[in-house]
Every structure is written in structure tokens, then in C-alpha cells.
Tab-separated table of C-alpha atoms in Angstrom:
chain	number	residue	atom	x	y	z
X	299	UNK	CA	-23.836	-28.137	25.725
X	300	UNK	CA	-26.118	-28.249	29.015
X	301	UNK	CA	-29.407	-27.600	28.387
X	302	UNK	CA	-30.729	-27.187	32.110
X	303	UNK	CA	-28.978	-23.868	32.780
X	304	UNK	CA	-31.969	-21.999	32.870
X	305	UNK	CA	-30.530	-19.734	35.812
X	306	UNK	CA	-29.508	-16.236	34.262
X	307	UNK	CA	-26.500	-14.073	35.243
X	308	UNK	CA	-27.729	-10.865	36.869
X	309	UNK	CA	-26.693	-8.129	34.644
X	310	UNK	CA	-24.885	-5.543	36.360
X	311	UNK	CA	-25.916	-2.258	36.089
X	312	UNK	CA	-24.980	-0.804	32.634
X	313	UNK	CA	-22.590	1.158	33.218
X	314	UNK	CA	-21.607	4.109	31.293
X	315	UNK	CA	-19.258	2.727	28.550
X	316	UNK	CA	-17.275	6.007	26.980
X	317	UNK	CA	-14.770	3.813	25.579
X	318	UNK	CA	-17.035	1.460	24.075
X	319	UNK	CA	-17.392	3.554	20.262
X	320	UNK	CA	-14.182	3.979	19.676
X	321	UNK	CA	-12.968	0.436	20.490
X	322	UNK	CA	-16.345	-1.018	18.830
X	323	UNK	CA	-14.514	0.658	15.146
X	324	UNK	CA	-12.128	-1.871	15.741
X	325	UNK	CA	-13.148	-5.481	15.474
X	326	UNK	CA	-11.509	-7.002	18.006
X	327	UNK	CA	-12.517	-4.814	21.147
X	328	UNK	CA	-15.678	-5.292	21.926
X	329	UNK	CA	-15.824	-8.026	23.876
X	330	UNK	CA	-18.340	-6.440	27.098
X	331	UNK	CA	-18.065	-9.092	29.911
X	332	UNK	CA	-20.630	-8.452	32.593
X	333	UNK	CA	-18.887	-10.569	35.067
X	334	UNK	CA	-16.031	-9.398	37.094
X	335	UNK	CA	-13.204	-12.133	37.621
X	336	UNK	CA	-9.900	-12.170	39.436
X	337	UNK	CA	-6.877	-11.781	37.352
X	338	UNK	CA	-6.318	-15.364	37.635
X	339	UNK	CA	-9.380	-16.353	35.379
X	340	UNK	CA	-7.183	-14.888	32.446
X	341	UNK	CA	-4.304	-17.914	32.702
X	342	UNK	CA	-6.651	-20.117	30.754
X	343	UNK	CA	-6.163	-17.422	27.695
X	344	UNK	CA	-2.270	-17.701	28.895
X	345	UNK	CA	-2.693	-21.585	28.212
X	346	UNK	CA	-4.768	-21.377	25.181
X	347	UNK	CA	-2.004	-19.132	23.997
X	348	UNK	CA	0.991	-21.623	24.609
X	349	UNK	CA	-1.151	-24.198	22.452
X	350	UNK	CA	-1.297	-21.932	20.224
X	351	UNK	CA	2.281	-20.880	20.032
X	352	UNK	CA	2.925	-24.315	19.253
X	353	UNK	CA	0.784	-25.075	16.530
X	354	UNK	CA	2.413	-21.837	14.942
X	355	UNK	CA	5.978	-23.388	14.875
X	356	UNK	CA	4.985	-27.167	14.541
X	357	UNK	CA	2.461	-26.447	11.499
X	358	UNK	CA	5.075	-23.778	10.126
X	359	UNK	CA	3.267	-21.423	10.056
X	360	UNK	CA	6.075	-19.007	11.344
X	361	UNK	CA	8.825	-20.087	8.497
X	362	UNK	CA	9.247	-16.764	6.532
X	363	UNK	CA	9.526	-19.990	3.735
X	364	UNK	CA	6.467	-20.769	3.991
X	365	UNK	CA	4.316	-17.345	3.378
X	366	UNK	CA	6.742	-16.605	0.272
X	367	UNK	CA	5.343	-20.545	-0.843
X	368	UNK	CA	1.933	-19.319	0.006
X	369	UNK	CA	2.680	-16.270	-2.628
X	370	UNK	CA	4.424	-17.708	-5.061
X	371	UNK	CA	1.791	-20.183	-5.004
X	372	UNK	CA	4.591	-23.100	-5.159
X	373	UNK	CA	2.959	-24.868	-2.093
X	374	UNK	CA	-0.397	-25.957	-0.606
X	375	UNK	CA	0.303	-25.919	2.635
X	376	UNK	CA	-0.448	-22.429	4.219
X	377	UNK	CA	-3.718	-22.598	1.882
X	378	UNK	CA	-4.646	-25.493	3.720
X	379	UNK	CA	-3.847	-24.288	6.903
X	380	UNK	CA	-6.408	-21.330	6.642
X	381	UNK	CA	-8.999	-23.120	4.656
X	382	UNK	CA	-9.585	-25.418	7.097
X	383	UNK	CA	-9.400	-23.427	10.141
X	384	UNK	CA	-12.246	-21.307	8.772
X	385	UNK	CA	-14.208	-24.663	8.255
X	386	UNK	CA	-13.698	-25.550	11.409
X	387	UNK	CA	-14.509	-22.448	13.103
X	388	UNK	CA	-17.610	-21.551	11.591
X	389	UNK	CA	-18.616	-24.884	11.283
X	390	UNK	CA	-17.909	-24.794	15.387
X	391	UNK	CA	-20.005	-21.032	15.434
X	392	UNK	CA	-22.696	-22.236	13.770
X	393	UNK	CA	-23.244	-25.321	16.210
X	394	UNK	CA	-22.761	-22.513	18.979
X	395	UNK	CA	-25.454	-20.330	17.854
X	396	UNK	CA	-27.561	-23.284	16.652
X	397	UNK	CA	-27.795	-24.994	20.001
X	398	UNK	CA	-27.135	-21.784	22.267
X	399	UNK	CA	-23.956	-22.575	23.650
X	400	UNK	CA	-22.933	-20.426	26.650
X	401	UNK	CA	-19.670	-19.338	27.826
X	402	UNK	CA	-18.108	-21.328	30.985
X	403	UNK	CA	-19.675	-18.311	32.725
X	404	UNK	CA	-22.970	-19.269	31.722
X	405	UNK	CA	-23.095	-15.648	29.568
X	406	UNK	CA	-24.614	-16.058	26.340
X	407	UNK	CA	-22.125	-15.929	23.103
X	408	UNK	CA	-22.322	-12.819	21.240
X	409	UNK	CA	-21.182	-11.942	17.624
X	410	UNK	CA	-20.214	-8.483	16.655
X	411	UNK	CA	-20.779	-7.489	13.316
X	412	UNK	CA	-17.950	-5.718	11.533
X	413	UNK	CA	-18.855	-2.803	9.483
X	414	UNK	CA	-17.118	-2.030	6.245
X	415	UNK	CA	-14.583	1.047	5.926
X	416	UNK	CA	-11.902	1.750	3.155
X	417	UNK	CA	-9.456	0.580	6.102
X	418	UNK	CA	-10.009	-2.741	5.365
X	419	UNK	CA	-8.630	-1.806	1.402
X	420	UNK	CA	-5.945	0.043	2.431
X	421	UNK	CA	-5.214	-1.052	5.711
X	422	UNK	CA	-5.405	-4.594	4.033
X	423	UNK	CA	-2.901	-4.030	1.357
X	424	UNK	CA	-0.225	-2.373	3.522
X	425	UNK	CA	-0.360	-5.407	5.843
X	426	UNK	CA	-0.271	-7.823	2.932
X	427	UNK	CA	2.789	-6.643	1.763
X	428	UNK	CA	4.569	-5.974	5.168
X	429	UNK	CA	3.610	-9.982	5.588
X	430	UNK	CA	5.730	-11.250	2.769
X	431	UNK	CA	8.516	-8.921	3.819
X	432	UNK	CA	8.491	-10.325	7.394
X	433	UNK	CA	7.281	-13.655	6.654
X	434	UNK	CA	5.042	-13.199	9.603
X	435	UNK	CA	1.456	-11.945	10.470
X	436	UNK	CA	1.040	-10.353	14.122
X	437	UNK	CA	0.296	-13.947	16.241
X	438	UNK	CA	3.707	-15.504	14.581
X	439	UNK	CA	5.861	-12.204	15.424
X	440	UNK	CA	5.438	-13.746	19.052
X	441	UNK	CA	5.865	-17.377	18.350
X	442	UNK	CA	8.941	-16.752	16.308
X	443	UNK	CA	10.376	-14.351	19.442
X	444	UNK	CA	9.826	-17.252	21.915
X	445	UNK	CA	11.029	-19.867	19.234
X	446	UNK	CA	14.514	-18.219	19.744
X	447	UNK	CA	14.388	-15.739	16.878
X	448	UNK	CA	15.510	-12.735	19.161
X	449	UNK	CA	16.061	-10.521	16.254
X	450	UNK	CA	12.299	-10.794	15.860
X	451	UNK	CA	11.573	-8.414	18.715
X	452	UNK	CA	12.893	-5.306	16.899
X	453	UNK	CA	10.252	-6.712	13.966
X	454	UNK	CA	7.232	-6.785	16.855
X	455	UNK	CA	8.680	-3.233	18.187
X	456	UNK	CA	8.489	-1.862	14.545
X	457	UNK	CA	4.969	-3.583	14.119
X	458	UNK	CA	3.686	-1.721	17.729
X	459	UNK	CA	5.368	1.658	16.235
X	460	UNK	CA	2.993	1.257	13.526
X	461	UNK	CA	0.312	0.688	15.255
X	462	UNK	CA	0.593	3.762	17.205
X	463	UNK	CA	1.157	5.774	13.962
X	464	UNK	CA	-1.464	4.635	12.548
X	465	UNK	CA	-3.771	5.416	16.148
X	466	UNK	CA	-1.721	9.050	15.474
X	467	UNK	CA	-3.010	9.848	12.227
X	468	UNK	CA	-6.218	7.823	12.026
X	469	UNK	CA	-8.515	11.052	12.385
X	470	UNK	CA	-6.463	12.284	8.660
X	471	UNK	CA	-6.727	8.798	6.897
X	472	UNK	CA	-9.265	7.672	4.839
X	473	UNK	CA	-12.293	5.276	6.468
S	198	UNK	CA	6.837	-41.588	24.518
S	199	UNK	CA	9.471	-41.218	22.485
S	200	UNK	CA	7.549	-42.121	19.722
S	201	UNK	CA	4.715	-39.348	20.231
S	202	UNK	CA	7.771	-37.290	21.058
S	203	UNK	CA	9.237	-37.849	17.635
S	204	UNK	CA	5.804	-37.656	15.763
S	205	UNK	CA	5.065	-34.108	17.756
S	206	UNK	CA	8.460	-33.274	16.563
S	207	UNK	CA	7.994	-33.690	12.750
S	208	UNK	CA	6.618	-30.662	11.365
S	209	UNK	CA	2.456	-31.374	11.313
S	210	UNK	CA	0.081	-31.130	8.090
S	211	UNK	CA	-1.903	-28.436	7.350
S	212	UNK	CA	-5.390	-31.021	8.167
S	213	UNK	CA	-3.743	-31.387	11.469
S	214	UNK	CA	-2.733	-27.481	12.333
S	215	UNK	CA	-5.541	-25.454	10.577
S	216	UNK	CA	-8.698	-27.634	12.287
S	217	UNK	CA	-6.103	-26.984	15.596
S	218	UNK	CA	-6.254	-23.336	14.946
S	219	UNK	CA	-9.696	-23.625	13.834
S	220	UNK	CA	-11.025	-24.546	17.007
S	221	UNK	CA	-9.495	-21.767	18.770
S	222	UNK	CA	-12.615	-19.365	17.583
S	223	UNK	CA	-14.620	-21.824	19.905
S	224	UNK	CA	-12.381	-22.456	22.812
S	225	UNK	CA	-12.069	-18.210	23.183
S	226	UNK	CA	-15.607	-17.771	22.565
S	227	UNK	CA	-16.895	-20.297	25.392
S	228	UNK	CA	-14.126	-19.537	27.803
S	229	UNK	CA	-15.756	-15.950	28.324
S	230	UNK	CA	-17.242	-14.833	24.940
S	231	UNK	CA	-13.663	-13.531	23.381
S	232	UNK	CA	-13.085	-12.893	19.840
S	233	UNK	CA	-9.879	-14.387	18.261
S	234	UNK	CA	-7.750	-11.783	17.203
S	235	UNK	CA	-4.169	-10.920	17.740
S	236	UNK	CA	-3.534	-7.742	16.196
S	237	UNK	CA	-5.526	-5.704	18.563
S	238	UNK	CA	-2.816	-6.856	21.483
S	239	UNK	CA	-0.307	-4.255	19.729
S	240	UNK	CA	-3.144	-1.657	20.374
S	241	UNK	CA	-3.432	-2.338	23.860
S	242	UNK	CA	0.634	-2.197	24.070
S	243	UNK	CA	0.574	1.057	22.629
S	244	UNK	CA	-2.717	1.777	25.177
S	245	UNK	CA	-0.850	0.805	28.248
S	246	UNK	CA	2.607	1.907	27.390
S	247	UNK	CA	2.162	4.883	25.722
S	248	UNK	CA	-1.569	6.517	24.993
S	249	UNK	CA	-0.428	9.968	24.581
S	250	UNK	CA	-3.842	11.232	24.749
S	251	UNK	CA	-4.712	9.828	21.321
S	252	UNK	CA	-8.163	9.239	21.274
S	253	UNK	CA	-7.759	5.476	19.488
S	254	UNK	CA	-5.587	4.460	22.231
S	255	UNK	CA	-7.467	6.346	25.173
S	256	UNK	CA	-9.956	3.246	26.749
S	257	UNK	CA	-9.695	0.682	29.488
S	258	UNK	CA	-6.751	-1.666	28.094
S	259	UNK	CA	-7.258	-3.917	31.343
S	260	UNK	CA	-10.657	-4.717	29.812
S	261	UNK	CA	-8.750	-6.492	27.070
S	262	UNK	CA	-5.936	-8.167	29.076
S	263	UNK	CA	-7.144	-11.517	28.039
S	264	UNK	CA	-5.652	-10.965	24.738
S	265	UNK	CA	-2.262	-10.262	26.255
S	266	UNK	CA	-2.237	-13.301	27.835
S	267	UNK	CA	-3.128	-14.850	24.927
S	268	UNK	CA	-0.167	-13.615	23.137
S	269	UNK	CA	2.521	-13.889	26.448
S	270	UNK	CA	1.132	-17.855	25.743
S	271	UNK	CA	1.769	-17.380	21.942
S	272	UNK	CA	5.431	-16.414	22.840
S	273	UNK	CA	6.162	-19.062	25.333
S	274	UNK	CA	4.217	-21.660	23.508
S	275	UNK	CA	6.932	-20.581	20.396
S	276	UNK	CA	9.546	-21.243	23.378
S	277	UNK	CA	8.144	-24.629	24.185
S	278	UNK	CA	7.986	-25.798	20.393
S	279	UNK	CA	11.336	-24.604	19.706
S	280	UNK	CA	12.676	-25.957	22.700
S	281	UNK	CA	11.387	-29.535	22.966
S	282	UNK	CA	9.547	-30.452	19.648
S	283	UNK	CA	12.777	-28.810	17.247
S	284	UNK	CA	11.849	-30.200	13.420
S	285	UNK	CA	13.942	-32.409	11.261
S	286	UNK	CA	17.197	-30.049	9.705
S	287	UNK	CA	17.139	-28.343	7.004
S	288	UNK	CA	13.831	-26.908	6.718
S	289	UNK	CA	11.725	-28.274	3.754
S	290	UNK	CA	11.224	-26.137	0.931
S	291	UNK	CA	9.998	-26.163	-2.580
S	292	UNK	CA	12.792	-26.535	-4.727
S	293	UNK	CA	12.228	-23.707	-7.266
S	294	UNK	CA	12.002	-21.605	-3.917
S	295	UNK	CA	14.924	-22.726	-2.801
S	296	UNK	CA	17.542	-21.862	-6.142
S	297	UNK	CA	15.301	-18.563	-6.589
S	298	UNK	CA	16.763	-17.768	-2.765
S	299	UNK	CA	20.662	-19.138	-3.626
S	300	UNK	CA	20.663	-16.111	-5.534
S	301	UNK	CA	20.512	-13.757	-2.982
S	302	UNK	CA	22.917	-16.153	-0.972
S	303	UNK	CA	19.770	-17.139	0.774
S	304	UNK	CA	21.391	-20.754	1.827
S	305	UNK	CA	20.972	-21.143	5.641
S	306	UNK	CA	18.084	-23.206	6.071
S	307	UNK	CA	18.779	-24.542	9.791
S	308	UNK	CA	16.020	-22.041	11.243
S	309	UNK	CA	12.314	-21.086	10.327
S	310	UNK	CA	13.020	-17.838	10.190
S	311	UNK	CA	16.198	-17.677	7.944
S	312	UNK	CA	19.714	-15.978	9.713
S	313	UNK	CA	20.043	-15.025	6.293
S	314	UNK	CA	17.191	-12.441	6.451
S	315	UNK	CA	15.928	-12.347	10.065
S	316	UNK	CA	19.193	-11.994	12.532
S	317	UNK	CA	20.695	-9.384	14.572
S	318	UNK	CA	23.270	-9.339	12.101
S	319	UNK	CA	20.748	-8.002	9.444
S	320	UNK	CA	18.810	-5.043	11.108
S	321	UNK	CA	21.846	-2.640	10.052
S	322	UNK	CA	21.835	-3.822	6.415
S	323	UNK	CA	19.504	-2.054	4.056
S	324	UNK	CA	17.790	-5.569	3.029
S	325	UNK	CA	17.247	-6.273	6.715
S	326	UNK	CA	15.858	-2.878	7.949
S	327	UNK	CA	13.372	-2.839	4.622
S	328	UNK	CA	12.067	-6.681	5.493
S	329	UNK	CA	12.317	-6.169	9.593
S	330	UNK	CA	11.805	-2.967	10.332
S	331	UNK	CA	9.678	-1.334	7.105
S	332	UNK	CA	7.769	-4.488	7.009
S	333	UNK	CA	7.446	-4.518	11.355
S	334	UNK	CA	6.181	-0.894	10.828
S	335	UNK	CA	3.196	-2.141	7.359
S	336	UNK	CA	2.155	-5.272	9.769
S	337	UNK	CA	1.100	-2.756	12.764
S	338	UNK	CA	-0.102	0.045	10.814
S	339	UNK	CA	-1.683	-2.405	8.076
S	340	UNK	CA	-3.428	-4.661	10.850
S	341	UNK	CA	-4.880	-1.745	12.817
S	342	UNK	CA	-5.750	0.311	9.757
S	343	UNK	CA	-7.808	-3.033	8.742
S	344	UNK	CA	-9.368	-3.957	11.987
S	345	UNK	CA	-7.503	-7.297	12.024
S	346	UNK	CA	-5.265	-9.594	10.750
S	347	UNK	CA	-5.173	-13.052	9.374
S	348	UNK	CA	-6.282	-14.497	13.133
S	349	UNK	CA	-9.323	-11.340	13.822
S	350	UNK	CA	-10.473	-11.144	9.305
S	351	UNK	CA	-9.019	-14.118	7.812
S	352	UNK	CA	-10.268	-16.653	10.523
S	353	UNK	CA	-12.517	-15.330	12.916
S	354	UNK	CA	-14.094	-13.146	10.482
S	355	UNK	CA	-14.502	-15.739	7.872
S	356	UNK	CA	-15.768	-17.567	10.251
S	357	UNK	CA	-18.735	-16.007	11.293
S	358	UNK	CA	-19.057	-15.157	7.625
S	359	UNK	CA	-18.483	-11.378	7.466
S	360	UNK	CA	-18.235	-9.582	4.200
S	361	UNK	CA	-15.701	-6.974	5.407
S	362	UNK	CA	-13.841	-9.532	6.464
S	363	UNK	CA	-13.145	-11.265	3.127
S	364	UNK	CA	-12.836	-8.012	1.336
S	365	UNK	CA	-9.759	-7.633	3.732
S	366	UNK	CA	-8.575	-10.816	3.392
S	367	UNK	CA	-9.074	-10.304	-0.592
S	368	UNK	CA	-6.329	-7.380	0.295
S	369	UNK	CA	-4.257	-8.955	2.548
S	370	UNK	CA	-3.629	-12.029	-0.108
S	371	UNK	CA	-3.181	-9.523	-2.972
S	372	UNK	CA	-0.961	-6.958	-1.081
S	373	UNK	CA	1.286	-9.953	-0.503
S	374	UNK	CA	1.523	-11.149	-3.863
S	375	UNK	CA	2.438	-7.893	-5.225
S	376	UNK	CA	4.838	-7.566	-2.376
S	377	UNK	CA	6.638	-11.409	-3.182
S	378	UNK	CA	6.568	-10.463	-7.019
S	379	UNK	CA	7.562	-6.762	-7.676
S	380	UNK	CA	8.791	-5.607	-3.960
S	381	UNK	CA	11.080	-8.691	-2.510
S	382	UNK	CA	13.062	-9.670	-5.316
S	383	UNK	CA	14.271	-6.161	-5.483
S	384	UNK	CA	15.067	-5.995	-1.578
S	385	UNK	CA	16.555	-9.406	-1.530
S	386	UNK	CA	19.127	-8.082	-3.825
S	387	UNK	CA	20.345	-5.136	-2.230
């Protein structure tokens, strides 16, 4: 993007981060902003959000039709769908790291390795098969709620009971 | 107007949508370094409503409040679509699909997620708690017990070409195809 920012944030302090190894075990918490914003920086994830809430229900992607398709393999579509949002997103990470893109911020982009446990096997399997019961990953759950499916919420109460059951007994499963 | 109206309202092609979703790994990265994911918002839920002192759930939710945002969009975005952009009656589906379903007396398709299945009507059958609630309860649990879900492994850890990652997508895809073969025909006719 801009090549002349040459300025660098002031890193704050590190502060003390207790939280930061157990949320770092799960891949999608470990996003460590230095910068402080108002609550009001976060409507642009709001926004992104309703975009994509739309694409869900325009593209389909929320039709309980469509994932048993996907799994009966009897249609292209939802193959598609994923194929080439993975091209395009690490075709779009690999420009970022290639020409050190920054964040609006100015903060450099970070990637977080994820390390392998058996979670991923098992973990994987049990929410492979709750998908083609529900016809829904997590992000449609929400999209199909809004779309009018009301019935949808006790699905997306059920889903947030199994996450904490899982949080409950994750020191006895296997990792 | 009416005519983007009416092309916004057809349902869109996969080489329209999936670029669309896509570029989302971008747009969250550069608008403050956030990894796409959607699963992890029913941790933070379960962080802010109800932590319990269980050490998984015991950090600084407010940290992660982008991604409820993100998902509060997802719903009302869902809203929007529905509202203004409804698709073309009766949903499109492949045909073998379709006489597989008629016999379950799966006819109703007026509605993406099929009244047949999906409705208030169905939580207090047995076919309805199994495919709501019992598969509700295997997307949370599964998801966490993963790391991710098809937005955090399939796409954004795919995308920045992570071996765990496909290993649980490998799952995901395999868990769902024994699920569609050997589970759902049995629970669609109970």
C-alpha cells in the first residue's frame, strides 16, 4: 500500500499477558493489538459483518440444501464457494506479506501459526457431522437467525452449550 | 435500480460469493490485524455470560469484541438479505436431492432453511431435537475442540497455508459425509 510510512507506532509497555497461553491454544485469539481504540473503532467489524451476512444468504451458503449437495457431492457449488475464497485469500496474504502491508493503524500484519493437536481430528469430525445435521457452520447459524429463521436461535444456543462443555471438560479430553 | 435490485436478488455464483468471502481474510487483517474466524465468538459468549471459573473461558473477552461485532453484522446482514434481496421461490435444488427428501415429506422448499426440518414446530420432535439441538451442541463443541471452523481452518487457515488447518478441514469434510450417508437418512426418518 503506502510505502512512505516509515513512522513506527510506539509500543506500549508489554504488559503482563496471563491470558495470552491459554487463548494462544486456540487459533482465533490471539490477535494482541497494541493500540487502544474507542469502542466505536469496532463498527467497521459490525459493517464488515453485515456484508458478510449477506453474501451468506445471497451465495446460499446458509440453505441446509446446499451443505447436504456439498455431501452428497450432487452439486458444485459450495466446492466452489470455498475453493475460491482460499485463492483469494492467500493469494491476498501473500501480496500482504510480500509488499508489507500494514493495518489502517499503521501496525504491522502478523500471522499466528497454529500448532497441531488431536483436537483438530476429533474436534474436526464432531463438527463435520453436527454441520450436515444443521446444515450450518457457526458464521451461517447467525445469518440464518437474522434471515428470519427464528427457530435457529435454539440451534446457536445448543452450539454455545457446546462450546462451554467442551471449555468444561477440555483438561480430560484428548489434545 | 431495479435492475441491480433484481440481479442482487437472484441467488449469486459461487465465482461471485467465494472471491467475496475470500477477501474478507484481507479486509480483517488490515482493518487492525484480525484473524477471520467465527467460531471463537461462541467462546467469548460463554466468556462473558457465563465463565464459571473454567480456566478456557477465564481471559479478557473485551479484547476480542471485534469478533462479536463481526457476528451482530453477520446476523443483521442475514436480516438485510432476507429482507430486501429475497431469492426467486422455490429454492433450487438438485433433483435427485430433491425426491431423496419427498421421502421424508421433505417438500417445503419456500425457505433456505427448510420448515420441514428447521421450525419451531420441530424442536419437540425427535428428528428436530437430533438435527437442531444434537447437531447445535457437535457444531460448538466440534468447532472449539478444533480451534476453528470452516471461516478460522477451512479459509483463513488454508489461507495462510497451515497444515493443521487442512488436516481439520480433511475432518470436517469427512465427518460430514459420514454424517449425510449413515447418520441423516436414519434421523430424517424418524
Amino acid at each position: 500500500m503506502e510505502k512512505n510510512i516509515t513512522h513506527t507506532i510506539p509500543q506500549q509497555a508489554e504488559t503482563t499477558n496471563t491470558d495470552f497461553e491459554v487463548r494462544s491454544l486456540d487459533a482465533m485469539c490471539v490477535n494482541e493489538s497494541q493500540l487502544e481504540h474507542k469502542w466505536y473503532h469496532k463498527i467497521k467489524y459490525w459493517v464488515a459483518g453485515v456484508l458478510f451476512g449477506i453474501i451468506l444468504v445471497k451465495a446460499e451458503v446458509i440453505s441446509w440444501f446446499r451443505i447436504q449437495e456439498m455431501f452428497r457431492l450432487q452439486s458444485f457449488h459450495m466446492y466452489g464457494i470455498i475453493g475460491s475464497a482460499v485463492v483469494v485469500g492467500a493469494l491476498s496474504v501473500f501480496l500482504i506479506k510480500r509488499f508489507k502491508i500494514k493495518t489502517i493503524y499503521g501496525e504491522d500484519i502478523v500471522f499466528h501459526p497454529k500448532k497441531f493437536n488431536k483436537g483438530q481430528i476429533f474436534g474436526g469430525l464432531m463438527f463435520g457431522v453436527g454441520w450436515a445435521l444443521t446444515g450450518a457452520c457457526p458464521g451461517p447459524l447467525f445469518a440464518q437467525f437474522g434471515a428470519g429463521a427464528t427457530a435457529v436461535i435454539v440451534t446457536l444456543l445448543s452450539a454455545i452449550a457446546g462450546t462451554w462443555v467442551y471449555a468444561y471438560l477440555r483438561e480430560k479430553l484428548p489434545h | 435500480m431495479t435492475h441491480l435490485h433484481t440481479l442482487l436478488s437472484e441467488p449469486w455464483p459461487w465465482y461471485v460469493a467465494g472471491p467475496l468471502i475470500g477477501l474478507t481474510v484481507p479486509l480483517l487483517l488490515i482493518m487492525g490485524n484480525k484473524s477471520f474466524g467465527i467460531s471463537s465468538s461462541l467462546r467469548h459468549i460463554c466468556a462473558a455470560c457465563m465463565p464459571a471459573n473454567i480456566p478456557f473461558l477465564k481471559y479478557d473477552w473485551r479484547k476480542e469484541a471485534w469478533n462479536l461485532f463481526f457476528v451482530a453484522g453477520i446476523l443483521v446482514g442475514g436480516f438485510i438479505a432476507g429482507s430486501w434481496l429475497p431469492g426467486p421461490e422455490p429454492v433450487e435444488v438438485h433433483p435427485d436431492l430433491a425426491e431423496d427428501l419427498a421421502q421424508y415429506g421433505i417438500t417445503d422448499y419456500s425457505k433456505l432453511v427448510p420448515s420441514d426440518l428447521v421450525s419451531w414446530d420441530q424442536v419437540f420432535t425427535l428428528r428436530g431435537f437430533i438435527l437442531m439441538i444434537v447437531g447445535g451442541f457437535l457444531v460448538g463443541f466440534g468447532t472449539r475442540y478444533a480451534g476453528g471452523c470452516t471461516s478460522g481452518h477451512a479459509i483463513m487457515g488454508l489461507s495462510t497455508l497451515q497444515w493443521p488447518s487442512l488436516v481439520a478441514v480433511i475432518c470436517f469434510m469427512a465427518g460430514g459425509f459420514f454424517s449425510t450417508h449413515f447418520l441423516v437418512p436414519y434421523i430424517l426418518s424418524l
